[in-house]
Tab-separated table of C-alpha atoms in Angstrom:
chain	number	residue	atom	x	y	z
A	15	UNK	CA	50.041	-21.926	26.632
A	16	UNK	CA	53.013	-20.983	25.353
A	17	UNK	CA	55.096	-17.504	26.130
A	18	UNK	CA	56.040	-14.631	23.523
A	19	UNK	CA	59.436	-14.950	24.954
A	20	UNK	CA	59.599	-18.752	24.742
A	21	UNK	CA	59.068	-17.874	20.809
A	22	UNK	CA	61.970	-15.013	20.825
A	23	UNK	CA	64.100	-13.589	23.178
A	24	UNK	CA	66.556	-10.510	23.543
A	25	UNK	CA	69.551	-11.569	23.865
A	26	UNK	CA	73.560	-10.086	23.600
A	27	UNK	CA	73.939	-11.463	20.057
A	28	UNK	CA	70.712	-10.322	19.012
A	29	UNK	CA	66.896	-11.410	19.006
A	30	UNK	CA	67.101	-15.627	19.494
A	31	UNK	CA	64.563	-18.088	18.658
A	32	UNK	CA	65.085	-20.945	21.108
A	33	UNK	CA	63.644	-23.524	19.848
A	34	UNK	CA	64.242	-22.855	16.080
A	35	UNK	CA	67.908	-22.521	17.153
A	36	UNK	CA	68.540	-19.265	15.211
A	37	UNK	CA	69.074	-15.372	15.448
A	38	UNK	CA	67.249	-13.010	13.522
A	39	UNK	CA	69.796	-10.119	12.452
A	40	UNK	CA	72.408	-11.062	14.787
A	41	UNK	CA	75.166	-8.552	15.770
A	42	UNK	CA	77.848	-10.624	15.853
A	43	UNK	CA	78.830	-14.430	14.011
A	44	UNK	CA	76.195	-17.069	14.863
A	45	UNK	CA	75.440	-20.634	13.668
A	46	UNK	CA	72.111	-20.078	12.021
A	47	UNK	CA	70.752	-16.321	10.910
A	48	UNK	CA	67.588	-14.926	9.304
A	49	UNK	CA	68.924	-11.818	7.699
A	50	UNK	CA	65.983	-9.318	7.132
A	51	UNK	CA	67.858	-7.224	4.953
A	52	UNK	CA	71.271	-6.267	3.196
A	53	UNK	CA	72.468	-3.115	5.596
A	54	UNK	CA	75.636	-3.850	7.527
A	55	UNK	CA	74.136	-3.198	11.115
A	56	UNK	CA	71.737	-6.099	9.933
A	57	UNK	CA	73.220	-8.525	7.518
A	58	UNK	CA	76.761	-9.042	9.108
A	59	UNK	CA	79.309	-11.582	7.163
A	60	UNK	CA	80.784	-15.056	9.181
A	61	UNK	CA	77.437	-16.791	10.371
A	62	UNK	CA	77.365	-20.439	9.300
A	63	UNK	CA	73.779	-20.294	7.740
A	64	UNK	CA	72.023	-17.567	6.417
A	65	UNK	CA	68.413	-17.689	5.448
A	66	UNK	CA	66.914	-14.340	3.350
A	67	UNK	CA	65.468	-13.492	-0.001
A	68	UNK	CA	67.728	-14.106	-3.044
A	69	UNK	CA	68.271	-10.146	-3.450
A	70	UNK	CA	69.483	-9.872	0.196
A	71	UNK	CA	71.897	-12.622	-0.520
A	72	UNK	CA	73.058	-10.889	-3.290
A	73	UNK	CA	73.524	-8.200	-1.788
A	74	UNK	CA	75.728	-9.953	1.000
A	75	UNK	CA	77.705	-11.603	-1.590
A	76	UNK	CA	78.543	-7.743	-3.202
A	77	UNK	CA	79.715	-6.203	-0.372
A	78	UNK	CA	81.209	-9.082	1.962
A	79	UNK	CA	82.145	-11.668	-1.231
A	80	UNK	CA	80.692	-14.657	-2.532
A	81	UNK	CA	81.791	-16.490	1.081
A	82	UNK	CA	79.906	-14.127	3.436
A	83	UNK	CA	78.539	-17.437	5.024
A	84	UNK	CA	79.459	-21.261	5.288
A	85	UNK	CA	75.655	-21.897	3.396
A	86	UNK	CA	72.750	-19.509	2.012
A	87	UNK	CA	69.006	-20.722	1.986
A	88	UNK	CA	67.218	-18.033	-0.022
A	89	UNK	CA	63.539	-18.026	0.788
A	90	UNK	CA	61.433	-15.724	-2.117
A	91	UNK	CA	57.875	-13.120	-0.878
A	92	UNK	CA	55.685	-15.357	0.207
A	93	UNK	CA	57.735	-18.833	0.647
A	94	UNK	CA	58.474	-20.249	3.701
A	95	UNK	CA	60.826	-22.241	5.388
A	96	UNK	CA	60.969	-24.898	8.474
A	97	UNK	CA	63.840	-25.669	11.453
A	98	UNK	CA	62.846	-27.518	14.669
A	99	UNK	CA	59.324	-26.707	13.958
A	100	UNK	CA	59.584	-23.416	13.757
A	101	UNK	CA	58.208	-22.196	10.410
A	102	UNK	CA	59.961	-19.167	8.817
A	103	UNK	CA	58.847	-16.946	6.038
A	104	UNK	CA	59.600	-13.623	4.792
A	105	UNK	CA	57.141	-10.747	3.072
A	106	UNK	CA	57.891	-7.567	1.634
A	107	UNK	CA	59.503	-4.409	4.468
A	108	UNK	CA	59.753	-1.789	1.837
A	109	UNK	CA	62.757	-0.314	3.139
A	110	UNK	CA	65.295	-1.682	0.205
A	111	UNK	CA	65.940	-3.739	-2.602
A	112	UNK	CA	64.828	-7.401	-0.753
A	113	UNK	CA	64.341	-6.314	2.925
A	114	UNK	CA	61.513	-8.171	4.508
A	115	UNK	CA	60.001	-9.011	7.591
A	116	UNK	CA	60.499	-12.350	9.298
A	117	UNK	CA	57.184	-14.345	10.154
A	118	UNK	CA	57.997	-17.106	12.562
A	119	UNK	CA	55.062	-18.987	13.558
A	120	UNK	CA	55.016	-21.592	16.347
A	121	UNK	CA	52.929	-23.687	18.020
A	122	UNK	CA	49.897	-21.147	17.155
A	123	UNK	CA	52.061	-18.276	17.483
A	124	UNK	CA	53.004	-15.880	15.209
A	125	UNK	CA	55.337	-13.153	15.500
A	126	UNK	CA	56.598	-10.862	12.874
A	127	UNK	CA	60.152	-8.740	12.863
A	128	UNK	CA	60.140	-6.176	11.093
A	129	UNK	CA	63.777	-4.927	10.633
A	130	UNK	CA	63.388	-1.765	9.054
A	131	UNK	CA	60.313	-0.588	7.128
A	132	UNK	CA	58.451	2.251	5.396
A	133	UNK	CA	55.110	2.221	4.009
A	134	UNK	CA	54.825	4.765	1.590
A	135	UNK	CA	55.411	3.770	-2.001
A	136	UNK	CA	59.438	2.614	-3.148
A	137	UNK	CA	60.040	2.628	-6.884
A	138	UNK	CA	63.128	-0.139	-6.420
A	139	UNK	CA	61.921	-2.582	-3.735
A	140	UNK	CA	58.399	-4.379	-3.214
A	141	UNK	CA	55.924	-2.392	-0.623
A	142	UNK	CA	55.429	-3.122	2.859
A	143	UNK	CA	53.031	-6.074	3.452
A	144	UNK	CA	51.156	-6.381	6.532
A	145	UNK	CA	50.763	-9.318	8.503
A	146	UNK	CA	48.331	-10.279	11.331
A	147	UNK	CA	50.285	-11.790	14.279
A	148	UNK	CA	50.220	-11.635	17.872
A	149	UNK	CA	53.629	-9.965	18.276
A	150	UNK	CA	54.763	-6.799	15.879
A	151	UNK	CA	58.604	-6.376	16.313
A	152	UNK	CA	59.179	-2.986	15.237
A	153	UNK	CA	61.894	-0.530	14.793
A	154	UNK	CA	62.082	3.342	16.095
A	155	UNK	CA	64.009	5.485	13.936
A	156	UNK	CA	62.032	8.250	13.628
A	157	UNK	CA	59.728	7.292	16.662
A	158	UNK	CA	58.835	10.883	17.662
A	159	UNK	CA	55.607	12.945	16.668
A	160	UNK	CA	57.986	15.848	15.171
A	161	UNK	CA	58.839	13.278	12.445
A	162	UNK	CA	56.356	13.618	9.588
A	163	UNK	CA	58.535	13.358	6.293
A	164	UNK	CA	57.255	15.353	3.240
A	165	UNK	CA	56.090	13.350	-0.017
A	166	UNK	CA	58.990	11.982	-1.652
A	167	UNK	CA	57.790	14.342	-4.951
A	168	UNK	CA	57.860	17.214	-3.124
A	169	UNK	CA	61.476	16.900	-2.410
A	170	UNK	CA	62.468	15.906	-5.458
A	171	UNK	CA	60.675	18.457	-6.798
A	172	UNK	CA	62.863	20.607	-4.796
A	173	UNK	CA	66.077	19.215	-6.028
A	174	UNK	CA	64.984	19.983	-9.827
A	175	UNK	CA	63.868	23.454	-8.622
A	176	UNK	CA	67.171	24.073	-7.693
A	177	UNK	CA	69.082	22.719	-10.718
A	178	UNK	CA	67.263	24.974	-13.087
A	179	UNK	CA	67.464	27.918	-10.394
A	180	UNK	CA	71.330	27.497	-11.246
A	181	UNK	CA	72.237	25.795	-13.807
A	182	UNK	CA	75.786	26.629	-13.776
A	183	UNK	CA	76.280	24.784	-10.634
A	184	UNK	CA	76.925	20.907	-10.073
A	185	UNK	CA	74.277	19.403	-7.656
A	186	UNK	CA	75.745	16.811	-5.298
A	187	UNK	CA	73.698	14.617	-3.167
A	188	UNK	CA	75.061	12.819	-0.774
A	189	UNK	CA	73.031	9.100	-0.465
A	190	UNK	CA	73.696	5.898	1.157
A	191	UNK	CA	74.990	3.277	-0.785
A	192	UNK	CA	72.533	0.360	-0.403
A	193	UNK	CA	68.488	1.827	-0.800
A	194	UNK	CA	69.039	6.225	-0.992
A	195	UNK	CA	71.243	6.129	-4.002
A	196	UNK	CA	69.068	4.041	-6.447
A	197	UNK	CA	65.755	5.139	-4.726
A	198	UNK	CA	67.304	9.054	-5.395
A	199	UNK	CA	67.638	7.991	-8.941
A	200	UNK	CA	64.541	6.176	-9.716
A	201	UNK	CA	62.438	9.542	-7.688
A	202	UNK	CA	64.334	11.638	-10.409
A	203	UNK	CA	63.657	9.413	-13.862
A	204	UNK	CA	59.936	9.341	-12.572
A	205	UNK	CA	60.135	13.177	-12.638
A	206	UNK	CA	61.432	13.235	-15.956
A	207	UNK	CA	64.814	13.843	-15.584
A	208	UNK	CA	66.409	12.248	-18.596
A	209	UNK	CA	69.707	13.552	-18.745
A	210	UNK	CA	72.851	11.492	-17.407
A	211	UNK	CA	73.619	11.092	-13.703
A	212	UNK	CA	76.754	10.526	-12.476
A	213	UNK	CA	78.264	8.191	-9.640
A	214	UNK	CA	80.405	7.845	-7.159
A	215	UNK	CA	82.704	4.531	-8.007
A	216	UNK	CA	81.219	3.157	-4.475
A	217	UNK	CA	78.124	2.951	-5.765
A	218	UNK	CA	78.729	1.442	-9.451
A	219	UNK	CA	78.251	-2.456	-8.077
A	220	UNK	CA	75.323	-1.973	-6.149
A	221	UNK	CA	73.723	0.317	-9.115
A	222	UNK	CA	74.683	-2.957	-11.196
A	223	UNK	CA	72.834	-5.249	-9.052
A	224	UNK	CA	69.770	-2.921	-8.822
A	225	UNK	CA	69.613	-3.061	-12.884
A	226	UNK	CA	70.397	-7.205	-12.636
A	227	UNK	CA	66.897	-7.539	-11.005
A	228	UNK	CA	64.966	-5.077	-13.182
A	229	UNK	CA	65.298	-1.667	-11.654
A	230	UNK	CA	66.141	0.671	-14.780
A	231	UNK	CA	67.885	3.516	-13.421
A	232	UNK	CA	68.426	4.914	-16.769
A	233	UNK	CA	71.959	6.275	-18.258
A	234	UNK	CA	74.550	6.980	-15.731
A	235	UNK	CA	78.099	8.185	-16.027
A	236	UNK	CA	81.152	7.719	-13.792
A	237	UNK	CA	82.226	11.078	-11.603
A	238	UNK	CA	85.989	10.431	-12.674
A	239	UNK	CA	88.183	11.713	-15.127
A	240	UNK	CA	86.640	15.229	-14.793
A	241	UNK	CA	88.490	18.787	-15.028
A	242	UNK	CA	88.113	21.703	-13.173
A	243	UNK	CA	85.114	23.009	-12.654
A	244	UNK	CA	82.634	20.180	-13.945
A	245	UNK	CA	79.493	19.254	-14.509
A	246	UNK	CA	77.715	22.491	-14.381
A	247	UNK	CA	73.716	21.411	-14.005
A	248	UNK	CA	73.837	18.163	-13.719
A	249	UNK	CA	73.409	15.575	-10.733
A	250	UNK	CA	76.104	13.772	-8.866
A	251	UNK	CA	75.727	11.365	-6.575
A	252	UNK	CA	77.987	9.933	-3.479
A	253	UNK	CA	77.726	8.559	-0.525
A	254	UNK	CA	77.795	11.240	2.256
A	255	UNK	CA	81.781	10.815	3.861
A	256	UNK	CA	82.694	11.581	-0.244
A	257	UNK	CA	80.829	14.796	-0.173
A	258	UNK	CA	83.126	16.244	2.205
A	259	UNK	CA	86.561	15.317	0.746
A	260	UNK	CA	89.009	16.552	-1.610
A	261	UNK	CA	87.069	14.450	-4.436
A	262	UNK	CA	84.292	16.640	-5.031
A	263	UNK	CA	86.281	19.835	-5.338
A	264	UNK	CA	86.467	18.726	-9.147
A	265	UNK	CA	82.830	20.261	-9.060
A	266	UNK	CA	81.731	23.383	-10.525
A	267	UNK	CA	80.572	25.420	-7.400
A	268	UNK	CA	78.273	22.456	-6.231
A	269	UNK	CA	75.157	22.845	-4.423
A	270	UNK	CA	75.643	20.163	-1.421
A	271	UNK	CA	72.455	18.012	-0.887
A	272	UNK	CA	71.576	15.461	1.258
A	273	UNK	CA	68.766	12.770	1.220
A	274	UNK	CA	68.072	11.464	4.676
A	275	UNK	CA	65.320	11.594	6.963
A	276	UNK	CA	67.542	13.534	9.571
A	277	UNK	CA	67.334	16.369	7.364
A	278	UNK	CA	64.335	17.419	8.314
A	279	UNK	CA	66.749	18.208	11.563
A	280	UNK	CA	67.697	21.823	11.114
A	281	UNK	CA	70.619	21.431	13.100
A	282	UNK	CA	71.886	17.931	11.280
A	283	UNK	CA	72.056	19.935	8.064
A	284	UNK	CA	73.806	22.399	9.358
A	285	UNK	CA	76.364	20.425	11.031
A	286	UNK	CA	76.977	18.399	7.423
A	287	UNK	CA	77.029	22.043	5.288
A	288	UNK	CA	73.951	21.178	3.345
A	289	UNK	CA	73.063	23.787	1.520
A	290	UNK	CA	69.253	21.657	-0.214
A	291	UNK	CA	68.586	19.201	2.700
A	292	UNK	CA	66.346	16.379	1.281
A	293	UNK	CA	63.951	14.396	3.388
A	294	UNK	CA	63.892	11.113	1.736
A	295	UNK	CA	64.164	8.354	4.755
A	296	UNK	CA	64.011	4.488	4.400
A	297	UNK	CA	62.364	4.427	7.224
A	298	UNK	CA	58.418	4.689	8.550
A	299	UNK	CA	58.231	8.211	10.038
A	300	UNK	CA	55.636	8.680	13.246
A	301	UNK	CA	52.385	8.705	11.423
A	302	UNK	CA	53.452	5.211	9.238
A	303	UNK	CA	54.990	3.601	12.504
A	304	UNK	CA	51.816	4.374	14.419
A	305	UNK	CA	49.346	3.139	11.596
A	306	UNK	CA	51.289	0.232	11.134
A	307	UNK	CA	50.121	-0.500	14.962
A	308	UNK	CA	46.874	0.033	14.860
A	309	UNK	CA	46.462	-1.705	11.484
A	310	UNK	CA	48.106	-4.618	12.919
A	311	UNK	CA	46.318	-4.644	16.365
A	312	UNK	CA	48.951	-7.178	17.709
A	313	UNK	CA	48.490	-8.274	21.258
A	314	UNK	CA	51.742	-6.876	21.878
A	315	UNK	CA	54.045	-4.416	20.312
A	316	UNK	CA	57.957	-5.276	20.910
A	317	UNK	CA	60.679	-1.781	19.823
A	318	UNK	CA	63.644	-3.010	18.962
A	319	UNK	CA	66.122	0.133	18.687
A	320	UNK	CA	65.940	3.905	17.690
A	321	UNK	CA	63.162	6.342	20.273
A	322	UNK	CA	61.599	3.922	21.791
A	323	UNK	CA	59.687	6.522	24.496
A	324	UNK	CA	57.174	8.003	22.477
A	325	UNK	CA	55.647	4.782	20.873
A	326	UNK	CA	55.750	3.357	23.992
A	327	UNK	CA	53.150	5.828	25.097
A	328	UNK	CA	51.458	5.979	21.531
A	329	UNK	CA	50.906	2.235	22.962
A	330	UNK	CA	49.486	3.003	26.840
A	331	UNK	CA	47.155	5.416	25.141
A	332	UNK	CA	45.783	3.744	22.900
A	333	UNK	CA	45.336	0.018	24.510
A	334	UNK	CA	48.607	-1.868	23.351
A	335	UNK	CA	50.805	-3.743	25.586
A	336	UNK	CA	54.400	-2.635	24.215
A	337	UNK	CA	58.195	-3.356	25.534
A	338	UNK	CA	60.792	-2.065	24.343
A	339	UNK	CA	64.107	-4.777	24.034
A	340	UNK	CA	67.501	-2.478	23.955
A	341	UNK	CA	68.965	-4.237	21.945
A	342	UNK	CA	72.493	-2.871	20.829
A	343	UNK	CA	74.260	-2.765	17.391
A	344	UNK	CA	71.630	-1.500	15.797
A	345	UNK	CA	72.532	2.065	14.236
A	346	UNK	CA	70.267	4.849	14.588
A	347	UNK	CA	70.861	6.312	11.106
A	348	UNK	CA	69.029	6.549	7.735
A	349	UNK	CA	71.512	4.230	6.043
A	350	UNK	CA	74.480	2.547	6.434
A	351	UNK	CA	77.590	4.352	4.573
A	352	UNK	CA	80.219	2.752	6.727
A	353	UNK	CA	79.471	-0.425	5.124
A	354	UNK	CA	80.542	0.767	1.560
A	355	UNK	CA	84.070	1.736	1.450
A	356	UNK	CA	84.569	4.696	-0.293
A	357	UNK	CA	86.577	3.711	-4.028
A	358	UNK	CA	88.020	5.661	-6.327
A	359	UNK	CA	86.364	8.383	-7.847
């Protein structure tokens, strides 16, 4: 009888499949990688091989360039792939446009990473798909009982409130790149905002991609050119470092929003100046995480990164053997700005 660990294994570079001879979301250049999805702290460029859905390699390709990696293998939802015996396939995370959860299956064993996930419902990326297995690899993010995140509606509900509460004022909202910024989008179409949005320049290729694959985000307008005092009642987006800089003083008096899970942190919002904090995460908060458990039932539960402490005991209370690994690299945030440089406008 074979051991979890002889399956995967913590190691510096990342988690390591010995005898499939590859990393899954390694932190730094390997020879072989299964990439779960397109966020920098996850899908790094200079590996030899890379194996992940089409989208994620896309994705890659955007924001590193078409040589991220000496060779790509793109494995679709529900395909599957082979190396040393070790069978690899990927199903739907929910977190972003072609994030998915790696199910490597072995010799009878099956053990599923996660990455990062959410389960509630994700206009612009395929819902979370569960998957029996004997080993759940799951992330922590928001791995704390305080974390409940409000329906998605609600909050975007807010952020309309607000726009006809003063519609002389441009509302900007900071959102990550890669996931917030299209997801922020799509949340306000389905609430019937028709009107054009305008973008940051950073996120004009990834908003291209997202429409390549089918997600209609409707009209949008570039955030350049502008005079004084623009764009009274209407909706900018940014990623969060251009919210604070000279670029959106162009605005006219703007009402500074955020979308993140941390903003259901008081003190976070404060810290940034948001004046409509948004809770809109990417990630499962505590009562998704700990369904997602006992759904699964695996023998054991493995935490990867983010507040490990309070699943952990979720776990010895409720009859599941968990660990957590430690492993570094991993950032702790709801998104992944630093990985799209901030362009003009």
């Amino acid at each position: 009888m074979i051991r979890f660990e002889d399956l995967l294994r913590p190691t510096p570079a990342g988690l390591y499949c010995p005898p499939g001879d590859f990393y899954v979301d390694p932190v730094r250049p390997v020879v072989r990688a299964v990439i779960t999805h397109g966020h920098s702290d996850h899908a790094r460029a200079g590996h030899g091989a890379v194996l992940a859905t089409p989208q994620t390699l896309a994705i890659m390709a955007e924001r590193y360039g078409a040589e991220f990696a000496a060779r790509e293998q793109p494995v679709g939802y529900g395909e599957t792939a082979s190396h040393n015996g070790v069978e690899v396939g990927l199903v739907p995370a929910g977190h972003v446009l072609g994030s998915a959860q790696a199910v490597i299956r072995w010799k009878g064993v099956t053990m599923v990473v996660s990455g990062d996930y959410k389960r509630r419902r994700d206009p612009t990326c395929a819902p979370f798909e569960p998957v029996p297995c004997d080993v759940f690899i799951s992330e922590a993010t928001f791995g704390l009982p305080v974390f409940i995140h409000p329906p998605d509606g609600e909050e975007i509900g807010r952020l309309i409130h607000s726009l006809q509460q003063f519609p002389e004022r441009a509302h900007l909202v900071g959102a990550y790149a890669l996931g917030k910024a299209q997801r922020v989008i799509r949340l306000l179409r389905e609430a019937g905002w028709d009107r054009p949005i305008y973008v940051h320049g950073a996120l004009e290729r990834l908003n291209r991609l997202y429409e390549r694959v089918g997600v209609d985000l409707g009209p949008l307008a570039p955030a350049t050119g502008l005079k004084a005092n623009a764009l009274g009642g209407e909706v900018v987006i940014a990623p969060p470092s251009a919210t604070q800089d000279r670029w959106s003083r162009r605005f006219a008096d703007p009402v500074l929003a955020f979308a993140s899970g941390w903003m259901g942190v008081r003190a976070r919002a404060r810290q940034r100046g948001v004046e409509l904090p948004l809770v809109l995460s990417d990630h499962a908060d505590w009562p998704e995480l700990t369904a997602t458990f006992a759904e699964l039932r695996p023998e054991e539960v493995w935490i990867t990164h983010g507040r490990e402490e309070g699943l952990l005991r979720w776990c010895e209370l409720n009859g599941q053997t968990a660990r957590a690994l430690r492993l570094v690299g991993y950032d702790d945030e709801d998104g992944d700005e630093d990985a799209a440089p901030v362009g003009p406008g």
